[in-house]
Amino acid sequence: MIGKIIAAIFIPAILVVFFTRVTYSKIIGLLLTVGLIVASVYKGYTHTELLYIIDAASLTAGYYFANKMSPKKHKKQPNHNA
């Protein structure tokens, strides 16, 4: 059970960041990770509500980090030399 808790803490956050970097979209990265978690619940690998809560918190943290890592779009500076 301890191994599942540790995995629930780190793996969803890492997957959100990874999928965001691969797809260049935070939403797609989040949806792919949620899909993997739903599939693991459906297959019976997750048994308790505590793991659901930890997964959700880890997804939130991963989305936060993916949002911080995404490149910022800068406004184009007007050219005053003309």
Coordinates of N, CA and C in Angstrom, one line a residue:
M1 N 0.8 -1.2 0.0 CA 0.0 0.0 0.0 C 0.9 1.3 0.0
I2 N 2.0 1.2 0.7 CA 2.9 2.4 0.7 C 3.4 2.7 -0.7
G3 N 3.7 1.6 -1.4 CA 4.2 1.8 -2.8 C 3.2 2.5 -3.7
K4 N 1.9 2.1 -3.5 CA 0.9 2.7 -4.3 C 0.7 4.2 -3.9
I5 N 0.9 4.5 -2.7 CA 0.7 5.9 -2.2 C 1.9 6.7 -2.8
I6 N 3.1 6.2 -2.7 CA 4.2 7.0 -3.3 C 4.1 7.1 -4.8
A7 N 3.6 6.1 -5.4 CA 3.4 6.2 -6.9 C 2.3 7.2 -7.2
A8 N 1.3 7.2 -6.4 CA 0.2 8.2 -6.6 C 0.6 9.6 -6.4
I9 N 1.6 9.8 -5.5 CA 2.1 11.2 -5.3 C 2.9 11.7 -6.5
F10 N 3.7 10.9 -7.1 CA 4.7 11.4 -8.0 C 4.3 11.1 -9.5
I11 N 3.8 10.0 -9.8 CA 3.6 9.6 -11.2 C 2.6 10.5 -12.0
P12 N 1.4 10.8 -11.4 CA 0.5 11.7 -12.2 C 1.1 13.0 -12.5
A13 N 1.8 13.6 -11.6 CA 2.4 14.9 -11.8 C 3.5 14.8 -12.9
I14 N 4.3 13.8 -12.8 CA 5.4 13.6 -13.8 C 4.8 13.4 -15.2
L15 N 3.7 12.6 -15.3 CA 3.0 12.3 -16.5 C 2.4 13.6 -17.2
V16 N 1.8 14.4 -16.3 CA 1.2 15.6 -16.9 C 2.3 16.5 -17.5
V17 N 3.4 16.7 -16.8 CA 4.5 17.5 -17.3 C 5.1 16.8 -18.6
F18 N 5.3 15.5 -18.6 CA 5.8 14.8 -19.7 C 4.9 15.0 -20.9
F19 N 3.6 14.7 -20.8 CA 2.7 14.8 -21.9 C 2.5 16.2 -22.4
T20 N 2.6 17.2 -21.5 CA 2.6 18.6 -21.9 C 3.8 18.9 -22.7
R21 N 4.9 18.4 -22.4 CA 6.1 18.7 -23.2 C 6.1 18.0 -24.5
V22 N 5.5 16.9 -24.6 CA 5.4 16.1 -25.8 C 4.4 16.7 -26.8
T23 N 3.2 17.0 -26.2 CA 2.1 17.5 -27.1 C 2.0 19.0 -27.2
Y24 N 2.8 19.8 -26.4 CA 2.8 21.2 -26.4 C 1.4 21.8 -26.0
S25 N 0.7 21.0 -25.3 CA -0.6 21.5 -24.8 C -0.9 21.0 -23.4
K26 N -1.1 21.9 -22.5 CA -1.4 21.6 -21.1 C -2.6 20.8 -20.9
I27 N -3.7 21.1 -21.7 CA -5.0 20.5 -21.6 C -4.8 19.0 -22.1
I28 N -4.2 18.8 -23.2 CA -4.0 17.5 -23.7 C -3.2 16.6 -22.8
G29 N -2.1 17.2 -22.2 CA -1.3 16.5 -21.2 C -2.1 16.0 -20.0
L30 N -3.0 17.0 -19.5 CA -3.8 16.6 -18.4 C -4.8 15.6 -18.8
L31 N -5.5 15.7 -19.9 CA -6.5 14.7 -20.3 C -5.9 13.3 -20.6
L32 N -4.7 13.2 -21.1 CA -4.0 11.9 -21.3 C -3.7 11.3 -20.0
T33 N -3.3 12.1 -19.0 CA -3.0 11.5 -17.7 C -4.2 11.1 -17.0
V34 N -5.3 11.9 -17.1 CA -6.6 11.5 -16.5 C -7.1 10.2 -17.1
G35 N -6.9 10.1 -18.4 CA -7.3 8.8 -19.1 C -6.5 7.6 -18.6
L36 N -5.2 7.8 -18.3 CA -4.5 6.7 -17.8 C -4.9 6.3 -16.4
I37 N -5.2 7.3 -15.6 CA -5.7 7.0 -14.2 C -7.1 6.4 -14.3
V38 N -8.0 6.8 -15.1 CA -9.3 6.2 -15.3 C -9.1 4.7 -15.7
A39 N -8.2 4.5 -16.6 CA -8.0 3.1 -17.1 C -7.4 2.2 -15.9
S40 N -6.6 2.8 -15.1 CA -6.0 2.0 -14.0 C -7.1 1.7 -12.9
V41 N -8.0 2.7 -12.7 CA -9.1 2.5 -11.8 C -10.0 1.4 -12.4
Y42 N -10.3 1.5 -13.7 CA -11.2 0.5 -14.3 C -10.6 -1.0 -14.2
K43 N -9.3 -1.1 -14.4 CA -8.6 -2.4 -14.3 C -8.5 -2.9 -12.9
G44 N -8.7 -2.0 -11.9 CA -8.7 -2.4 -10.5 C -7.4 -2.2 -9.7
Y45 N -6.5 -1.4 -10.3 CA -5.2 -1.1 -9.6 C -5.4 -0.1 -8.4
T46 N -6.4 0.7 -8.5 CA -6.6 1.7 -7.4 C -7.8 1.2 -6.6
H47 N -7.7 1.1 -5.3 CA -8.7 0.5 -4.5 C -9.4 1.5 -3.5
T48 N -8.7 2.5 -3.0 CA -9.3 3.3 -2.0 C -9.5 4.8 -2.4
E49 N -10.4 5.4 -1.6 CA -10.6 6.8 -1.9 C -9.4 7.7 -1.6
L50 N -8.6 7.3 -0.7 CA -7.3 8.0 -0.4 C -6.5 8.1 -1.6
L51 N -6.3 7.0 -2.4 CA -5.5 7.1 -3.6 C -6.1 8.0 -4.7
Y52 N -7.5 8.1 -4.7 CA -8.1 9.0 -5.6 C -7.8 10.4 -5.3
I53 N -7.8 10.7 -4.0 CA -7.5 12.1 -3.5 C -6.1 12.4 -3.8
I54 N -5.2 11.5 -3.6 CA -3.7 11.7 -3.8 C -3.5 11.9 -5.3
D55 N -4.1 11.1 -6.1 CA -4.0 11.2 -7.6 C -4.5 12.6 -8.0
A56 N -5.6 13.1 -7.5 CA -6.1 14.4 -7.9 C -5.2 15.5 -7.5
A57 N -4.6 15.4 -6.3 CA -3.7 16.4 -5.8 C -2.4 16.4 -6.7
S58 N -2.0 15.2 -7.1 CA -0.8 15.1 -7.9 C -1.1 15.7 -9.3
L59 N -2.3 15.4 -9.8 CA -2.6 16.0 -11.1 C -2.6 17.5 -11.1
T60 N -3.2 18.1 -10.0 CA -3.2 19.5 -9.8 C -1.8 20.1 -9.8
A61 N -0.9 19.4 -9.0 CA 0.5 19.9 -8.9 C 1.2 19.8 -10.3
G62 N 1.0 18.7 -11.0 CA 1.6 18.5 -12.3 C 1.1 19.6 -13.3
Y63 N -0.2 19.9 -13.2 CA -0.7 20.9 -14.1 C -0.1 22.3 -13.8
Y64 N 0.1 22.5 -12.5 CA 0.7 23.8 -12.0 C 2.1 23.9 -12.6
F65 N 2.9 22.8 -12.4 CA 4.3 22.8 -12.9 C 4.3 22.9 -14.4
A66 N 3.4 22.2 -15.1 CA 3.4 22.3 -16.6 C 3.1 23.8 -17.0
N67 N 2.2 24.4 -16.3 CA 1.8 25.8 -16.6 C 3.0 26.7 -16.3
K68 N 3.8 26.5 -15.3 CA 5.0 27.3 -15.0 C 6.1 27.0 -16.1
M69 N 6.2 25.8 -16.6 CA 7.2 25.5 -17.6 C 6.9 26.0 -19.0
S70 N 5.6 26.2 -19.3 CA 5.3 26.6 -20.7 C 5.8 28.0 -21.0
P71 N 6.2 28.1 -22.3 CA 6.8 29.4 -22.7 C 5.8 30.5 -22.7
K72 N 6.2 31.6 -22.2 CA 5.3 32.8 -22.1 C 5.3 33.5 -23.5
K73 N 4.1 33.9 -23.9 CA 4.0 34.7 -25.1 C 4.2 36.2 -24.8
H74 N 5.2 36.7 -25.5 CA 5.5 38.1 -25.2 C 4.8 39.0 -26.3
K75 N 4.4 40.2 -25.9 CA 3.9 41.1 -26.9 C 5.0 41.6 -27.7
K76 N 4.7 41.8 -29.0 CA 5.8 42.3 -29.9 C 6.0 43.8 -29.6
Q77 N 7.3 44.1 -29.4 CA 7.6 45.5 -29.1 C 7.6 46.3 -30.4
P78 N 7.0 47.5 -30.3 CA 6.9 48.3 -31.6 C 8.4 48.8 -31.9
N79 N 8.6 49.0 -33.2 CA 9.9 49.4 -33.6 C 9.9 50.9 -33.7
H80 N 10.7 51.6 -32.8 CA 10.8 53.0 -32.7 C 11.9 53.6 -33.6
N81 N 12.6 52.7 -34.3 CA 13.8 53.2 -35.0 C 13.4 53.7 -36.4
A82 N 12.2 53.5 -36.8 CA 11.8 53.9 -38.2 C 11.5 55.4 -38.3

